[in-house]
CSV table of C-alpha atoms in Angstrom, one decimal:
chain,number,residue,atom,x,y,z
A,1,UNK,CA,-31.3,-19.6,19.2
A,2,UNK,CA,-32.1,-18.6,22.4
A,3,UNK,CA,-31.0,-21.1,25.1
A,4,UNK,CA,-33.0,-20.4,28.3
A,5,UNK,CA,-30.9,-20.6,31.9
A,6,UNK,CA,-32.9,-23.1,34.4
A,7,UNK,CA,-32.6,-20.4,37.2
A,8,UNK,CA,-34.3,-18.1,34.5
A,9,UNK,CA,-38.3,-17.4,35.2
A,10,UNK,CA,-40.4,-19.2,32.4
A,11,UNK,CA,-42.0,-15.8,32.4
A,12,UNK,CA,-39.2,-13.6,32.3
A,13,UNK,CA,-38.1,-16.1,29.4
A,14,UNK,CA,-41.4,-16.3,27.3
A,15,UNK,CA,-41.1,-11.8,27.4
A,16,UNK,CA,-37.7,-12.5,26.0
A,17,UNK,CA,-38.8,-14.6,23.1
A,18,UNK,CA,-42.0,-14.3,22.8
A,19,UNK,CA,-42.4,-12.1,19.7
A,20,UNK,CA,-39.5,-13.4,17.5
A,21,UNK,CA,-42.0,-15.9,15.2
A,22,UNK,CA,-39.0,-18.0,13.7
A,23,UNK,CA,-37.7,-19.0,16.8
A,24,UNK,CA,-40.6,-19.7,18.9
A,25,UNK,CA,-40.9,-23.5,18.1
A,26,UNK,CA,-37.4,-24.2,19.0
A,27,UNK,CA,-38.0,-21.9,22.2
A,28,UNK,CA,-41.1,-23.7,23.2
A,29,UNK,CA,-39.4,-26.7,23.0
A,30,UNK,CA,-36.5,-25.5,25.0
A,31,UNK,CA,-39.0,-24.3,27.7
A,32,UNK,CA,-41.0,-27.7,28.0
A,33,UNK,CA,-37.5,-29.9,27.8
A,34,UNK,CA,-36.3,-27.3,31.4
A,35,UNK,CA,-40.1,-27.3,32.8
A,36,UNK,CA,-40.1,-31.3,32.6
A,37,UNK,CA,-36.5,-32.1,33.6
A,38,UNK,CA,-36.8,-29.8,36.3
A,39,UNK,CA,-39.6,-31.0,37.4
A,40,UNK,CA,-38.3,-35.0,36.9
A,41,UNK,CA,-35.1,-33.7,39.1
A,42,UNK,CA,-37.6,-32.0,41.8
A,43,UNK,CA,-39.6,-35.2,41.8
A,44,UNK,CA,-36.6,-37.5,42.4
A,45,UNK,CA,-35.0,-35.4,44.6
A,46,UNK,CA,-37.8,-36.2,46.6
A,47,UNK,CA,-38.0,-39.9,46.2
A,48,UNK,CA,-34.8,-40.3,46.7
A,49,UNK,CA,-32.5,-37.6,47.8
A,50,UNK,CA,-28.9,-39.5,47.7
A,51,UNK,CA,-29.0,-41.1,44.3
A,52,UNK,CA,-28.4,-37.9,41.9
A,53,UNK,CA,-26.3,-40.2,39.4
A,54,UNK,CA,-28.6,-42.2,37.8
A,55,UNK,CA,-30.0,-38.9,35.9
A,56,UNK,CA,-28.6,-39.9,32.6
A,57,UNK,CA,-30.2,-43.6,33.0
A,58,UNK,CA,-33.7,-42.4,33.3
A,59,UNK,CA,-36.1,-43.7,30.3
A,60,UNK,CA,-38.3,-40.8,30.3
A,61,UNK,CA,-35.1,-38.1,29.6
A,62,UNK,CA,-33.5,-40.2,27.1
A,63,UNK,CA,-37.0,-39.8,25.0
A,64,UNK,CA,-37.1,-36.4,25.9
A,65,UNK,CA,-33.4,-35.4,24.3
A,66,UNK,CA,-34.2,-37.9,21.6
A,67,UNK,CA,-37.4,-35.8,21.0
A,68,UNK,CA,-35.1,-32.9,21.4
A,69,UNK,CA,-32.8,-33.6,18.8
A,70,UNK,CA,-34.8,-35.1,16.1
A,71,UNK,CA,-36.6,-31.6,16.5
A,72,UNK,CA,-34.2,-29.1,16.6
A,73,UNK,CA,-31.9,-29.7,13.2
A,74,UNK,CA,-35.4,-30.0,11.5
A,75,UNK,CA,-36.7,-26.6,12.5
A,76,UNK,CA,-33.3,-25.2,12.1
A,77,UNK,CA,-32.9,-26.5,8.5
A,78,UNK,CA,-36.1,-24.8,7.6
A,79,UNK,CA,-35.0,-21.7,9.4
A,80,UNK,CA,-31.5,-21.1,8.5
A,81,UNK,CA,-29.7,-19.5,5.6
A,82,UNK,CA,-26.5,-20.0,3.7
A,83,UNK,CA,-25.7,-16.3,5.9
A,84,UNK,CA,-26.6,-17.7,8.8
A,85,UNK,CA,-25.0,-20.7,8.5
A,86,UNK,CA,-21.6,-18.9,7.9
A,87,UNK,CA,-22.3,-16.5,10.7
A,88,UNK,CA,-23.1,-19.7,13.0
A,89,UNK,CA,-19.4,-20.6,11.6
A,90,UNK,CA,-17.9,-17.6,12.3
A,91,UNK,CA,-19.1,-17.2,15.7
A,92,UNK,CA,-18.1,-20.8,16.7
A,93,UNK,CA,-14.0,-20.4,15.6
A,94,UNK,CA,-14.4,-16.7,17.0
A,95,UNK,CA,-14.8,-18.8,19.9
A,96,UNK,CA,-12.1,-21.3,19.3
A,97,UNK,CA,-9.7,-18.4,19.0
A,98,UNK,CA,-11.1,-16.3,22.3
A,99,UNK,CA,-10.2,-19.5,24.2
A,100,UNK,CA,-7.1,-20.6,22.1
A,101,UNK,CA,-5.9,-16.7,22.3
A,102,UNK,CA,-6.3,-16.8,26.1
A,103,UNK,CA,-3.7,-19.6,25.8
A,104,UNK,CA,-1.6,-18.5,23.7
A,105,UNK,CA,-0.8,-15.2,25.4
A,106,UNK,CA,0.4,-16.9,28.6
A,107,UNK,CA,2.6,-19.5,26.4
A,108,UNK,CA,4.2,-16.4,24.8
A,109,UNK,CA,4.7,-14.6,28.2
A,110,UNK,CA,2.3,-11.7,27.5
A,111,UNK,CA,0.2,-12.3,30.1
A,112,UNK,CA,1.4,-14.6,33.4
A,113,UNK,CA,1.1,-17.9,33.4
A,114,UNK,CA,-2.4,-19.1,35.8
A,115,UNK,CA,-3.3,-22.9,35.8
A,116,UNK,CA,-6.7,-22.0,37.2
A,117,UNK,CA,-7.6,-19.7,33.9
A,118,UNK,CA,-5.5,-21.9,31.4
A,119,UNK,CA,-7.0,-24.9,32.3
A,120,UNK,CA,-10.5,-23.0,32.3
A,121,UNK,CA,-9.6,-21.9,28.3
A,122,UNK,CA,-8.6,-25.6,27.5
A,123,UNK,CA,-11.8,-27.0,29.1
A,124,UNK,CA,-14.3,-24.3,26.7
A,125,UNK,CA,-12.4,-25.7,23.8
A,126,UNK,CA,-12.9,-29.2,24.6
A,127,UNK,CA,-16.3,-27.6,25.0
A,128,UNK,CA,-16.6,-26.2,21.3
A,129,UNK,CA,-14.8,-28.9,19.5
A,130,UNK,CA,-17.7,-31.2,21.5
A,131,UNK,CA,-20.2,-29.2,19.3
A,132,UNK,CA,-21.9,-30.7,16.4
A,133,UNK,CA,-20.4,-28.9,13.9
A,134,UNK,CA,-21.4,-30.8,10.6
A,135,UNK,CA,-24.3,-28.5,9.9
A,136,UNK,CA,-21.9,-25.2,10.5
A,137,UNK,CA,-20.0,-26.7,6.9
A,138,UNK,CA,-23.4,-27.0,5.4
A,139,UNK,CA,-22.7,-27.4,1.4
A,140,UNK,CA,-23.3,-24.2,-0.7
A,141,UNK,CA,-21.2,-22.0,2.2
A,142,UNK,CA,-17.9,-21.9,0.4
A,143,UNK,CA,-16.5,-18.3,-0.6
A,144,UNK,CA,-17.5,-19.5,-4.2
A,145,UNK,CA,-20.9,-19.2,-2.9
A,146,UNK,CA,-20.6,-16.1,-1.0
A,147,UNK,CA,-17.9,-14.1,-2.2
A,148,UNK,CA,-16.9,-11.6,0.6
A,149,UNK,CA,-18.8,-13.0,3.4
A,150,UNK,CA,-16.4,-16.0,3.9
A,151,UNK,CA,-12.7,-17.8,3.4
A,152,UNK,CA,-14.0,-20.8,3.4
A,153,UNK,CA,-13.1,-22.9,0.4
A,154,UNK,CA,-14.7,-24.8,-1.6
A,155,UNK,CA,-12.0,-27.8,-1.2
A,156,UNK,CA,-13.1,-28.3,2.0
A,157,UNK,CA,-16.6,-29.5,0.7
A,158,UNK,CA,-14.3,-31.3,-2.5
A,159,UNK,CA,-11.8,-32.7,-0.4
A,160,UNK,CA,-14.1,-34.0,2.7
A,161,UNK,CA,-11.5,-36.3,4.1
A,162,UNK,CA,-8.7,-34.2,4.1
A,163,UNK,CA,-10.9,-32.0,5.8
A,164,UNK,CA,-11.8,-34.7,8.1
A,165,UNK,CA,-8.3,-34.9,8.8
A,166,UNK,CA,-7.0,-31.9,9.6
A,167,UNK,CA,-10.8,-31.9,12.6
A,168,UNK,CA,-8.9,-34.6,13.6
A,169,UNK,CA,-5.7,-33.3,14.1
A,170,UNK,CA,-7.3,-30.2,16.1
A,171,UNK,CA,-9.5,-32.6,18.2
A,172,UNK,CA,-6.2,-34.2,19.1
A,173,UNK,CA,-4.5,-30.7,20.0
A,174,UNK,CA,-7.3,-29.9,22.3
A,175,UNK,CA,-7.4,-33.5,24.3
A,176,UNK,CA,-3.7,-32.4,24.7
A,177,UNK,CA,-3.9,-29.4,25.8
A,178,UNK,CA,-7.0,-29.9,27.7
A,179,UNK,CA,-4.2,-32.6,29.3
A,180,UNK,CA,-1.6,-29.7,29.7
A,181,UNK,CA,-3.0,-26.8,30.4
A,182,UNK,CA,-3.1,-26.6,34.1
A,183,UNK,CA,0.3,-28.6,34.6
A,184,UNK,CA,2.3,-25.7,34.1
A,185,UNK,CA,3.9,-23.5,31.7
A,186,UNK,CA,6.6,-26.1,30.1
A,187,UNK,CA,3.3,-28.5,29.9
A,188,UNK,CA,1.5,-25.5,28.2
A,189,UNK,CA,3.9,-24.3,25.1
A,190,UNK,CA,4.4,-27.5,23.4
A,191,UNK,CA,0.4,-28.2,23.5
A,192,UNK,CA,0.3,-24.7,22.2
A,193,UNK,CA,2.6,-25.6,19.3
A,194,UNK,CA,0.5,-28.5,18.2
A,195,UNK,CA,-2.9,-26.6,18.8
A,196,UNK,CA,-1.4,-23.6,16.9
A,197,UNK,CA,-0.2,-26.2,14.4
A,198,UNK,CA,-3.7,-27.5,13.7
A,199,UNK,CA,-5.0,-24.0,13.3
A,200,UNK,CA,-2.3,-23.4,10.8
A,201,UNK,CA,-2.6,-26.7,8.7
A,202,UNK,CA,-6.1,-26.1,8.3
A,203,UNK,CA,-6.1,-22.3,7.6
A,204,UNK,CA,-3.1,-22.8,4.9
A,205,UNK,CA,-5.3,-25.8,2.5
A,206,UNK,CA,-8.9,-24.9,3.4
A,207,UNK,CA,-8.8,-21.3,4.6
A,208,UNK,CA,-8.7,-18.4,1.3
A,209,UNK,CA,-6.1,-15.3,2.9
A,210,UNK,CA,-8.5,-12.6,2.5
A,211,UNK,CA,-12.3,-12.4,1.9
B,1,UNK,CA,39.2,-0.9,-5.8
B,2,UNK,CA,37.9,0.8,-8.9
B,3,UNK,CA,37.0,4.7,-9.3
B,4,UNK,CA,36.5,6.9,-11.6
B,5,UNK,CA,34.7,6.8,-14.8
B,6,UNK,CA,36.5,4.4,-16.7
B,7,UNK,CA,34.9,1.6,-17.0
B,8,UNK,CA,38.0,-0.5,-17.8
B,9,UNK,CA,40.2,0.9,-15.5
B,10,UNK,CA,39.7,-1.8,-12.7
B,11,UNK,CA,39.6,-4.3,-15.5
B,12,UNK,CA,43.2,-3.6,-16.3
B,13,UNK,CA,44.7,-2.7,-13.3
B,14,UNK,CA,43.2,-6.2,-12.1
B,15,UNK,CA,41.3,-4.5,-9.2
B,16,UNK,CA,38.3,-5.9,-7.3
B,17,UNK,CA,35.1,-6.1,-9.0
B,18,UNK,CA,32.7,-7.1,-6.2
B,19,UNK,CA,33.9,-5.9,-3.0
B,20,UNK,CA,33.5,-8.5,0.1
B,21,UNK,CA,30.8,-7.1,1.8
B,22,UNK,CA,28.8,-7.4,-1.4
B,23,UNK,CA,29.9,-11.3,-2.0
B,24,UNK,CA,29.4,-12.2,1.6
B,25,UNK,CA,25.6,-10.3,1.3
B,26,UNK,CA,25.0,-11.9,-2.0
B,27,UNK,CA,25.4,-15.6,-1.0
B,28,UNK,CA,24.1,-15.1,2.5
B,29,UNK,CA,20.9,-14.0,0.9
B,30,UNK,CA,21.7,-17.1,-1.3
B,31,UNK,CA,21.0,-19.4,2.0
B,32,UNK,CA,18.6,-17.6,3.8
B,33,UNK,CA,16.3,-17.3,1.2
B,34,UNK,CA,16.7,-20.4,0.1
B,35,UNK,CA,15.8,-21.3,3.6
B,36,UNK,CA,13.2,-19.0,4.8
B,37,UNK,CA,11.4,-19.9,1.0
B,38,UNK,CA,11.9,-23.9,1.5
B,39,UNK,CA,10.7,-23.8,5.5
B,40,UNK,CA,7.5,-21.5,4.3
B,41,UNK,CA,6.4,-24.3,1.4
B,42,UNK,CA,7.6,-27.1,2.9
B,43,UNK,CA,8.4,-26.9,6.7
B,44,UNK,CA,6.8,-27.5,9.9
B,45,UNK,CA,3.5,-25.8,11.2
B,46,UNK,CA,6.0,-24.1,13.7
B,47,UNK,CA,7.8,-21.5,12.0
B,48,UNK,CA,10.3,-20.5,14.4
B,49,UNK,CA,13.1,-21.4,11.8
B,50,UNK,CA,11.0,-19.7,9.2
B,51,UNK,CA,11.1,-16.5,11.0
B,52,UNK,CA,14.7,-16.5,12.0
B,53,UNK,CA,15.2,-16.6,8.1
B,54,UNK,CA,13.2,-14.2,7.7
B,55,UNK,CA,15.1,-11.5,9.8
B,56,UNK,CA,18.3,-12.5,8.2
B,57,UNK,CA,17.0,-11.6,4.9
B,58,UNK,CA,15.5,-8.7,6.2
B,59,UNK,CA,18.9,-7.7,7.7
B,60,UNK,CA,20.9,-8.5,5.0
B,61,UNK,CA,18.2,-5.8,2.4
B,62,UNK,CA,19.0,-3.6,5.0
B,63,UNK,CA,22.9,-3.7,5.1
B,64,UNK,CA,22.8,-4.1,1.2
B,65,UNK,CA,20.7,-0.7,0.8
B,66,UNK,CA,22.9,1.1,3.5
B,67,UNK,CA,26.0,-0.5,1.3
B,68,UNK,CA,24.5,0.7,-1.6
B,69,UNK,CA,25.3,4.4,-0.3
B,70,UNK,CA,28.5,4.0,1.7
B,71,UNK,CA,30.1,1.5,0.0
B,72,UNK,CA,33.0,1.3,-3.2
B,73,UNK,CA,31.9,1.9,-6.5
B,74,UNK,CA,30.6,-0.9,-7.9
B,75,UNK,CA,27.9,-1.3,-4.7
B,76,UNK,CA,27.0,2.1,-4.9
B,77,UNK,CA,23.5,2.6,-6.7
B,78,UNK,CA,24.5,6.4,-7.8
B,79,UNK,CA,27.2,4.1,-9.8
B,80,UNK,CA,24.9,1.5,-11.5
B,81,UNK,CA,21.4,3.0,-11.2
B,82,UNK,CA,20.7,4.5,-14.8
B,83,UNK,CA,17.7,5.8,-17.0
B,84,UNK,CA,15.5,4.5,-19.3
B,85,UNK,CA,17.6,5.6,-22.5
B,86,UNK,CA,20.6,3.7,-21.4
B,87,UNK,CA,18.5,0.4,-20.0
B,88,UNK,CA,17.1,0.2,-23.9
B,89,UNK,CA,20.2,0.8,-25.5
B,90,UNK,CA,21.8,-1.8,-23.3
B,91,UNK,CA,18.8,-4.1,-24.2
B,92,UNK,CA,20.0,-3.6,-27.8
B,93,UNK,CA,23.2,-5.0,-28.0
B,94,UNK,CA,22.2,-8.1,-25.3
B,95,UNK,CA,21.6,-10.5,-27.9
B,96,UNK,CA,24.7,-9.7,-29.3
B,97,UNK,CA,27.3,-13.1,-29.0
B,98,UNK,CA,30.2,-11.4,-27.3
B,99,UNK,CA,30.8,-10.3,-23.4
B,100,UNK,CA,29.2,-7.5,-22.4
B,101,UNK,CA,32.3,-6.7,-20.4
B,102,UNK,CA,30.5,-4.5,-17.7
B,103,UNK,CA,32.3,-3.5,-14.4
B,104,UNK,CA,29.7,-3.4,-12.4
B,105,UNK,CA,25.9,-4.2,-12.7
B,106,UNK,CA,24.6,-3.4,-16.3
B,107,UNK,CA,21.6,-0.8,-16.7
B,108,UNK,CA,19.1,-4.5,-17.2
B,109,UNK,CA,21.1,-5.8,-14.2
B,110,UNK,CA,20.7,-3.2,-12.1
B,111,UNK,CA,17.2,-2.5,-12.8
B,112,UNK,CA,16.9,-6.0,-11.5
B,113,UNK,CA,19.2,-5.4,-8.3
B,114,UNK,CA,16.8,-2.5,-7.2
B,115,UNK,CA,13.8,-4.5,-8.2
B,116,UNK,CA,14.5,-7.6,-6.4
B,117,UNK,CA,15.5,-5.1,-3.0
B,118,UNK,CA,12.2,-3.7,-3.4
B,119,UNK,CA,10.3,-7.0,-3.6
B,120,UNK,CA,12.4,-8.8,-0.8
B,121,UNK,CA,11.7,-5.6,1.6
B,122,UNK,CA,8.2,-6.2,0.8
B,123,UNK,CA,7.9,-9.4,1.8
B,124,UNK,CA,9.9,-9.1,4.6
B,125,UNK,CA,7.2,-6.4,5.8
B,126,UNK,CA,4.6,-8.8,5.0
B,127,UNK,CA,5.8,-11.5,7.1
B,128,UNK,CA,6.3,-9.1,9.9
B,129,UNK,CA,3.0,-7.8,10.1
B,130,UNK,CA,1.4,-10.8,8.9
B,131,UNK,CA,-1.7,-12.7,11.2
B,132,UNK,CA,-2.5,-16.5,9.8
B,133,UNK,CA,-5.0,-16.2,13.5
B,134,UNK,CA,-3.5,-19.4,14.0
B,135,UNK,CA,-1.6,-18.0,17.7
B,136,UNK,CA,1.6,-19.2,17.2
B,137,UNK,CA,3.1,-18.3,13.9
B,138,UNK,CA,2.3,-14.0,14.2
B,139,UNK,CA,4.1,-11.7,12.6
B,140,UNK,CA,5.8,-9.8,15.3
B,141,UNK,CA,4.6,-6.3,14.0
B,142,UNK,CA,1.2,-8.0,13.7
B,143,UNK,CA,0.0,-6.3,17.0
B,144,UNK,CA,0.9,-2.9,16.1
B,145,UNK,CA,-1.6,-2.5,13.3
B,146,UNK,CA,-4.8,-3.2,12.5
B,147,UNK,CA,-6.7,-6.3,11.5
B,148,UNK,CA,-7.4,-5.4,8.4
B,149,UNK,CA,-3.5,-4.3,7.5
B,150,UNK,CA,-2.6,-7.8,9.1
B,151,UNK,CA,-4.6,-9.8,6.9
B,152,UNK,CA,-4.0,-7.6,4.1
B,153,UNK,CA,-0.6,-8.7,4.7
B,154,UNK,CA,-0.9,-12.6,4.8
B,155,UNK,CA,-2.8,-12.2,1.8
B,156,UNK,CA,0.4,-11.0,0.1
B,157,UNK,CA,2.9,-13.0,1.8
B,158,UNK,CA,2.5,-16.2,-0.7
B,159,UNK,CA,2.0,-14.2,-3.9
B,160,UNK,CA,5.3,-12.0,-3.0
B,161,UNK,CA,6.9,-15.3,-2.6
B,162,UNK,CA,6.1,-16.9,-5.7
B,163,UNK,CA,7.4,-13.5,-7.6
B,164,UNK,CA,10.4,-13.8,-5.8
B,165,UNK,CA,11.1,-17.6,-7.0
B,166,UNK,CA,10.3,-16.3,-10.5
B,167,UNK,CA,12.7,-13.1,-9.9
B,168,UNK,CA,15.4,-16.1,-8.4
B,169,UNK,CA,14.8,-18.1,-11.9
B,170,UNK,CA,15.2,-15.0,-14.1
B,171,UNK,CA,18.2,-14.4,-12.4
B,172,UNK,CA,19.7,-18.0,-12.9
B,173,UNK,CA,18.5,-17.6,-16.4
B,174,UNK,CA,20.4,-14.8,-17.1
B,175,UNK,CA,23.6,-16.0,-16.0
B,176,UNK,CA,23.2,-19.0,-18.1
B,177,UNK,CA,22.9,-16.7,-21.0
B,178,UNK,CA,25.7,-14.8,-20.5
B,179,UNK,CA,28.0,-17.6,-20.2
B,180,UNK,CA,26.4,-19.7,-22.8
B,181,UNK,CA,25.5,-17.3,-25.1
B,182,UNK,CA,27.6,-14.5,-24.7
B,183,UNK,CA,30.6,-16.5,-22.9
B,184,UNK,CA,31.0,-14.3,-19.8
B,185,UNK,CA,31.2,-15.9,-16.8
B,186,UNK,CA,29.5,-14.0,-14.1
B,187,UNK,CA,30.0,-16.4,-11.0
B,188,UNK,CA,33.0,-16.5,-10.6
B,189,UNK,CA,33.6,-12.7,-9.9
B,190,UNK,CA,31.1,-13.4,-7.2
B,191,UNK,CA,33.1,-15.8,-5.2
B,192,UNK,CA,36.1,-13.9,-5.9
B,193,UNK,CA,35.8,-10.7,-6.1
B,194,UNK,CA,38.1,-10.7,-9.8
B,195,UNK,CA,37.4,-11.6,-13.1
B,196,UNK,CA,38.6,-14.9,-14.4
């Protein structure tokens, strides 16, 4: 799913997307939800230039994300695949451990400790773990499902609240290091141990060793 | 300290059977196993400790092995290593109810010794390069290879370690059949270093 940039020319944006069939619902709505917000923003930037904060209280955008995200899981379960799904999946905790990765390297010493860049990591996993990531554990995604395209167990989908439990535990790690990050390295290695730890909990019950 | 082919000779003369360097590898393997195997099932999702077992088991395969060329008689493997005709004719007589009377490891004995080097340098190796992507507990030759030898690796790191517990039992086993069964008492030479 392409996600268009508001700077981006609607033009520029429609050449980018405009052939690809499957998603050009979800981009069309993407490009009316930036046309109309921008143009709400414009408009009550005008009206009234010094009250910017009471963007999330306005009727009219609530409807509009509500719109938005009755609209999007029901094109998207039409549109996506069992493949897809786990590539989705894939994608999102190559993610988790790009950020997590950055961290760990200055907890280990490998690379220098900077509070600016740690607390930048910590801050895009708060971002990811903020994602709604129910539909990237869709059921029938399990290695028994795909054989060679995915570790995922089946136990995860059998076992829901243990699951839960261990999403937990690595929602907590990242509040704490989103906490400790940028207070310096003695802050940073026991959050590291904890978020490590989560990783590790998880990938020993739910994760299979090898594809 | 025994030499020479004569089995008995040590036996009489009241020598050492298990030199000290053999007894003080054998039951530091006894801990650290038993340590790096308990904090791998059971301990916590930092594995500092589990590591640090790790290497000592890795260090004490190594001194073994090197042992097992410079060391007396009974620790060398040119002394206990044998071929397959005398490990089946020493199968033959095991279930026989009298004491084997051995000075040194016996041809099934030994076979085990080298077998149970072999599997504990494995999964010492596996640990090393091991990746469980989880950032904190890598194996430290993890970032030497590639990713595919790394996960390769952690995919044989719990299987190797159930083998081992079964290798562990088999041992335990066969002590308990040789005193029970056979009434030799094989522990004791182990702490000592002489036979009871």
């Amino acid at each position: 799913m392409f996600v268009v940039g508001r700077d981006r020319g609607t033009a520029d944006a429609r050449r980018l997307n405009g052939p690809d069939k499957k998603n050009g619902r979800l981009v069309i709505f993407g490009l009316c939800y930036v046309i109309m917000t921008s143009d709400m923003e414009s408009a009550r930037r005008r009206a009234n230039p010094s009250k910017q904060e009471n963007r999330k209280d306005d009727p009219m955008r609530k409807l509009l994300l509500a719109t938005l995200a009755a609209a999007v899981p029901a094109t998207m379960a039409l549109a996506q695949s069992a493949e897809d799904t786990v590539k989705a999946r894939q994608g999102f905790f190559q993610l988790v451990g790009f950020e997590t990765g950055g961290l760990a390297a200055m907890a280990k010493g490998d690379v220098d400790y900077d509070a600016e860049a740690a607390s930048a990591h910590a801050a895009d996993l708060s971002a990811l773990i903020s994602l709604h990531v129910a539909d990237y554990f869709a059921p029938g995604t399990s290695n028994a499902d795909l054989p060679g395209k995915t570790r995922a167990l089946p136990v995860i989908w059998e076992d829901t609240d243990g699951f839960m439990e261990r999403v937990q535990a690595l929602n907590a790690a990242v509040d704490t290091m989103a906490g400790a990050a940028g207070g310096g390295l003695d802050a940073l290695r026991p959050a590291m141990g904890q978020l490590g730890g989560a990783c590790k909990a998880c990938h020993d019950d739910y994760r299979a060793k090898s594809f | 300290m025994a030499s020479g082919d004569d089995t008995r000779r040590g036996e009489i003369s009241g020598a050492v059977l298990w030199d000290p360097v053999v007894r003080v590898l054998h039951w530091a393997l006894v801990l650290a196993f038993a340590t790096a195997w308990g904090l791998g099932k059971f301990g916590p999702d930092q594995m500092t400790l589990h590591f640090y077992a790790g290497y000592t088991v890795g260090a004490i395969v190594v001194l073994r092995v090197i042992w097992g060329f410079v060391g007396p008689r009974t620790a060398r493997f040119a002394s206990f290593v044998r071929g397959p005709s005398a490990i089946v004719a020493y199968a033959r007589h095991l279930p026989e109810r009298r004491p084997s009377r051995t000075w040194g490891h016996n041809p099934v004995g030994a076979l085990f010794v080298v077998g149970v080097l072999v599997v504990l340098a494995m999964q010492v190796a596996s640990g090393l390069l091991s990746d469980p992507e989880d950032y904190i507990n890598v194996g430290p030759l993890a970032k030497y290879v590639s990713h595919e030898t790394t996960q390769t690796a952690l995919s044989l790191h719990e299987p190797l370690s159930t083998l081992l517990l079964i290798m562990v039992l088999i041992h335990i086993a066969a002590i308990v059949f040789y005193k029970r069964w056979k009434g030799e008492n094989l522990v004791t030479p182990m702490i000592t270093g002489r036979r009871s």
